[in-house]
Amino acid sequence: MIREIVLKKLKDKEKQNYEYIRVSELGGCPLAPALRLKGYSPEIDEKTLLVLELGNGVHLNMQEILKDELEYVEHEIFDHELKIVGHPDGVIDDTVVEFKTISPWALKKAEVLPYPHHIFQLTGYMYLLKKDKGLIAYIDKSSGEIYEYPVQLTDEDIEILKSKVNLIYALSQQSTETLSLLDKETLDVKDWQCKYCFYKYCCPVNNKGGVNIESENSACSS
């Protein structure tokens, strides 16, 4: 009973659509937000959704602990010129903070931290808040240990951010046939990103010769 209620609420939240690109989407494959903007709904994997919500719970707990120090906690912030929207975890001492949970296995295996896609997401929040200092705080799921990594926003970061946003909007205007001509290498997408993507079943790159997102019987519906 509880599981069904929780999943329904999480799925409803995940299916909320924005006319703008969400900053949390910027670190991943550009096709996923492009498909969302085209009007297609995600095929949500329940196990992945529950795991992600555990991470969100840690975010909320950290925000509660630091509520006297944090500013801009989960404020919905828009940039109407670039057409992006974000909900930063907060700001401490003029530094944009992003909390991330990490497993002991991932912590040990990681060749470098912070992960590039996490840096990309943080730079989006820094751009929205007009701050040049950021901090990614990884929280070990097993021990609770916190690992902090400072991030500095540069002019080059801003140009890369704008290019990614423009790419996503450009892809959202393309036909399925045109999108199917792309490949993962060109899009700079890793296999693990496809594995956990909620749009993988209707992705014209992931399903070459398979699912057609314009079909009425598609796995994803518009």
Short mmCIF file of C-alpha atoms in Angstrom, two decimals:
data_model
loop_
_atom_site.label_atom_id
_atom_site.label_comp_id
_atom_site.label_asym_id
_atom_site.label_seq_id
_atom_site.Cartn_x
_atom_site.Cartn_y
_atom_site.Cartn_z
CA MET A 1 0.00 0.00 0.00
CA ILE A 2 2.67 2.52 1.04
CA ARG A 3 4.86 1.64 -1.92
CA GLU A 4 2.04 2.25 -4.39
CA ILE A 5 1.15 5.61 -2.83
CA VAL A 6 4.77 6.77 -2.80
CA LEU A 7 5.38 5.70 -6.39
CA LYS A 8 2.22 7.42 -7.63
CA LYS A 9 3.23 10.71 -6.02
CA LEU A 10 6.81 10.44 -7.32
CA LYS A 11 5.64 9.60 -10.84
CA ASP A 12 3.21 12.52 -10.85
CA LYS A 13 6.05 14.83 -9.78
CA GLU A 14 8.42 13.42 -12.40
CA LYS A 15 5.85 13.91 -15.16
CA GLN A 16 5.45 17.61 -14.40
CA ASN A 17 6.44 19.40 -17.54
CA TYR A 18 8.29 22.68 -17.85
CA GLU A 19 8.42 24.83 -20.94
CA TYR A 20 11.99 25.62 -19.97
CA ILE A 21 15.00 23.35 -19.62
CA ARG A 22 15.67 22.29 -16.04
CA VAL A 23 19.21 22.82 -14.79
CA SER A 24 19.19 19.26 -13.43
CA GLU A 25 18.86 18.07 -17.06
CA LEU A 26 21.93 19.91 -18.33
CA GLY A 27 24.53 17.44 -17.12
CA GLY A 28 23.04 14.51 -19.00
CA CYS A 29 22.12 13.54 -22.53
CA PRO A 30 20.69 16.49 -24.50
CA LEU A 31 18.10 14.25 -26.15
CA ALA A 32 16.19 13.50 -22.94
CA PRO A 33 15.10 17.11 -22.26
CA ALA A 34 14.63 17.60 -26.02
CA LEU A 35 12.14 14.72 -26.11
CA ARG A 36 10.38 16.12 -23.05
CA LEU A 37 10.10 19.51 -24.74
CA LYS A 38 8.67 17.77 -27.81
CA GLY A 39 5.84 16.60 -25.56
CA TYR A 40 6.73 12.99 -24.77
CA SER A 41 6.19 11.51 -21.32
CA PRO A 42 8.89 9.49 -19.53
CA GLU A 43 8.70 5.72 -19.07
CA ILE A 44 9.56 5.72 -15.40
CA ASP A 45 11.58 2.88 -13.89
CA GLU A 46 10.22 2.39 -10.37
CA LYS A 47 13.41 1.05 -8.81
CA THR A 48 15.47 3.96 -10.11
CA LEU A 49 12.81 6.42 -8.98
CA LEU A 50 12.86 5.10 -5.42
CA VAL A 51 16.66 5.21 -5.27
CA LEU A 52 16.65 8.81 -6.51
CA GLU A 53 14.11 9.74 -3.86
CA LEU A 54 16.40 8.38 -1.14
CA GLY A 55 18.98 10.87 -2.36
CA ASN A 56 16.39 13.62 -2.26
CA GLY A 57 15.70 12.70 1.34
CA VAL A 58 19.34 13.31 2.23
CA HIS A 59 19.14 16.69 0.46
CA LEU A 60 16.15 17.69 2.55
CA ASN A 61 17.84 16.55 5.76
CA MET A 62 20.99 18.55 5.03
CA GLN A 63 18.89 21.60 4.18
CA GLU A 64 17.06 21.26 7.48
CA ILE A 65 20.30 20.95 9.45
CA LEU A 66 21.78 24.00 7.69
CA LYS A 67 18.59 26.04 7.49
CA ASP A 68 20.08 28.92 9.51
CA GLU A 69 23.04 29.19 7.12
CA LEU A 70 21.43 28.41 3.76
CA GLU A 71 19.83 30.96 1.44
CA TYR A 72 17.79 30.36 -1.73
CA VAL A 73 16.85 26.88 -0.56
CA GLU A 74 14.97 25.16 -3.41
CA HIS A 75 13.76 28.49 -4.76
CA GLU A 76 12.49 28.17 -8.33
CA ILE A 77 14.78 30.49 -10.26
CA PHE A 78 14.29 31.35 -13.93
CA ASP A 79 16.43 32.81 -16.65
CA HIS A 80 13.85 33.92 -19.21
CA GLU A 81 16.45 34.88 -21.80
CA LEU A 82 18.21 31.51 -21.82
CA LYS A 83 14.95 29.71 -20.93
CA ILE A 84 16.24 27.58 -18.07
CA VAL A 85 14.86 26.96 -14.58
CA GLY A 86 16.52 25.52 -11.50
CA HIS A 87 16.03 24.66 -7.83
CA PRO A 88 19.43 25.07 -6.14
CA ASP A 89 20.05 23.33 -2.83
CA GLY A 90 21.13 26.64 -1.32
CA VAL A 91 23.82 29.26 -0.84
CA ILE A 92 26.24 29.57 2.09
CA ASP A 93 28.60 32.55 2.37
CA ASP A 94 28.04 33.52 -1.27
CA THR A 95 28.84 29.95 -2.37
CA VAL A 96 26.25 27.84 -4.22
CA VAL A 97 26.05 24.43 -2.55
CA GLU A 98 24.95 21.22 -4.23
CA PHE A 99 24.45 18.07 -2.13
CA LYS A 100 24.96 14.65 -3.72
CA THR A 101 24.77 11.19 -2.22
CA ILE A 102 27.34 8.59 -3.23
CA SER A 103 27.77 4.90 -2.43
CA PRO A 104 31.01 3.57 -0.92
CA TRP A 105 31.48 1.51 -4.09
CA ALA A 106 31.17 4.56 -6.36
CA LEU A 107 33.42 6.57 -4.05
CA LYS A 108 36.12 3.93 -4.30
CA LYS A 109 35.73 3.36 -8.04
CA ALA A 110 35.57 7.01 -9.10
CA GLU A 111 38.65 8.05 -11.04
CA VAL A 112 37.96 11.70 -10.35
CA LEU A 113 35.50 13.66 -8.23
CA PRO A 114 33.39 15.65 -8.60
CA TYR A 115 31.76 13.99 -11.59
CA PRO A 116 31.67 16.22 -14.71
CA HIS A 117 27.86 16.04 -14.99
CA HIS A 118 27.53 17.21 -11.38
CA ILE A 119 29.86 20.13 -12.10
CA PHE A 120 27.75 21.01 -15.13
CA GLN A 121 24.60 21.04 -13.02
CA LEU A 122 26.20 23.19 -10.34
CA THR A 123 27.49 25.71 -12.90
CA GLY A 124 23.91 26.07 -14.09
CA TYR A 125 22.79 27.04 -10.59
CA MET A 126 25.76 29.38 -10.22
CA TYR A 127 24.82 31.05 -13.49
CA LEU A 128 21.20 31.48 -12.39
CA LEU A 129 22.22 32.94 -9.04
CA LYS A 130 25.02 35.07 -10.52
CA LYS A 131 27.61 33.51 -8.21
CA ASP A 132 31.11 32.50 -9.25
CA LYS A 133 31.83 30.17 -6.33
CA GLY A 134 30.27 26.76 -5.86
CA LEU A 135 30.69 23.64 -3.73
CA ILE A 136 29.69 20.05 -4.38
CA ALA A 137 29.27 18.07 -1.14
CA TYR A 138 29.22 14.30 -1.58
CA ILE A 139 27.62 12.41 1.30
CA ASP A 140 28.66 8.79 1.74
CA LYS A 141 25.46 6.72 1.98
CA SER A 142 27.14 4.22 4.27
CA SER A 143 29.19 6.31 6.71
CA GLY A 144 27.60 9.75 6.38
CA GLU A 145 31.05 11.24 5.73
CA ILE A 146 31.00 14.46 3.70
CA TYR A 147 33.51 15.18 0.93
CA GLU A 148 33.65 18.77 -0.33
CA TYR A 149 34.83 19.97 -3.73
CA PRO A 150 34.97 23.69 -4.60
CA VAL A 151 33.98 24.78 -8.12
CA GLN A 152 34.80 28.11 -9.77
CA LEU A 153 32.56 29.46 -12.54
CA THR A 154 34.47 30.76 -15.56
CA ASP A 155 33.48 32.57 -18.74
CA GLU A 156 34.25 29.36 -20.63
CA ASP A 157 31.81 27.45 -18.39
CA ILE A 158 29.08 29.97 -19.20
CA GLU A 159 29.68 29.63 -22.95
CA ILE A 160 29.58 25.82 -22.71
CA LEU A 161 26.37 26.06 -20.67
CA LYS A 162 24.72 28.31 -23.25
CA SER A 163 25.84 26.03 -26.08
CA LYS A 164 24.29 23.00 -24.35
CA VAL A 165 21.01 24.85 -23.81
CA ASN A 166 20.92 25.97 -27.44
CA LEU A 167 21.67 22.41 -28.57
CA ILE A 168 18.77 21.00 -26.53
CA TYR A 169 16.30 23.51 -27.94
CA ALA A 170 17.59 22.89 -31.46
CA LEU A 171 17.17 19.11 -31.04
CA SER A 172 13.63 19.60 -29.73
CA GLN A 173 12.71 21.19 -33.07
CA GLN A 174 14.04 18.32 -35.18
CA SER A 175 12.01 15.44 -36.62
CA THR A 176 12.42 11.89 -35.37
CA GLU A 177 14.07 10.93 -38.66
CA THR A 178 16.70 13.64 -38.24
CA LEU A 179 17.35 12.72 -34.60
CA SER A 180 17.81 9.05 -35.53
CA LEU A 181 20.83 10.04 -37.65
CA LEU A 182 22.70 11.02 -34.49
CA ASP A 183 24.78 8.66 -32.37
CA LYS A 184 25.91 8.47 -28.74
CA GLU A 185 29.44 9.51 -29.59
CA THR A 186 28.30 12.69 -31.31
CA LEU A 187 26.02 13.50 -28.38
CA ASP A 188 28.77 12.63 -25.88
CA VAL A 189 26.47 10.25 -24.02
CA LYS A 190 27.68 7.33 -21.90
CA ASP A 191 26.01 3.92 -21.80
CA TRP A 192 25.24 4.28 -18.09
CA GLN A 193 23.30 7.48 -18.82
CA CYS A 194 21.15 5.58 -21.33
CA LYS A 195 20.63 2.78 -18.83
CA TYR A 196 19.03 5.07 -16.25
CA CYS A 197 17.29 7.44 -18.66
CA PHE A 198 13.48 7.61 -18.40
CA TYR A 199 13.27 8.33 -22.14
CA LYS A 200 15.37 5.40 -23.37
CA TYR A 201 12.34 3.49 -24.68
CA CYS A 202 11.35 6.26 -27.05
CA CYS A 203 14.80 7.58 -27.91
CA PRO A 204 15.47 7.48 -31.67
CA VAL A 205 19.20 7.03 -31.02
CA ASN A 206 18.86 4.29 -28.41
CA ASN A 207 16.24 2.48 -30.53
CA LYS A 208 17.54 2.75 -34.08
CA GLY A 209 15.18 0.77 -36.25
CA GLY A 210 12.98 0.10 -33.23
CA VAL A 211 10.62 2.35 -31.34
CA ASN A 212 9.32 5.36 -33.23
CA ILE A 213 8.36 8.15 -30.85
CA GLU A 214 5.86 9.51 -33.36
CA SER A 215 3.93 6.25 -33.38
CA GLU A 216 0.61 6.13 -31.56
CA ASN A 217 1.74 2.82 -30.04
CA SER A 218 5.04 4.23 -28.81
CA ALA A 219 6.32 3.30 -25.35
CA CYS A 220 6.23 7.01 -24.57
CA SER A 221 3.14 9.06 -25.17
CA SER A 222 2.77 12.70 -26.01
#
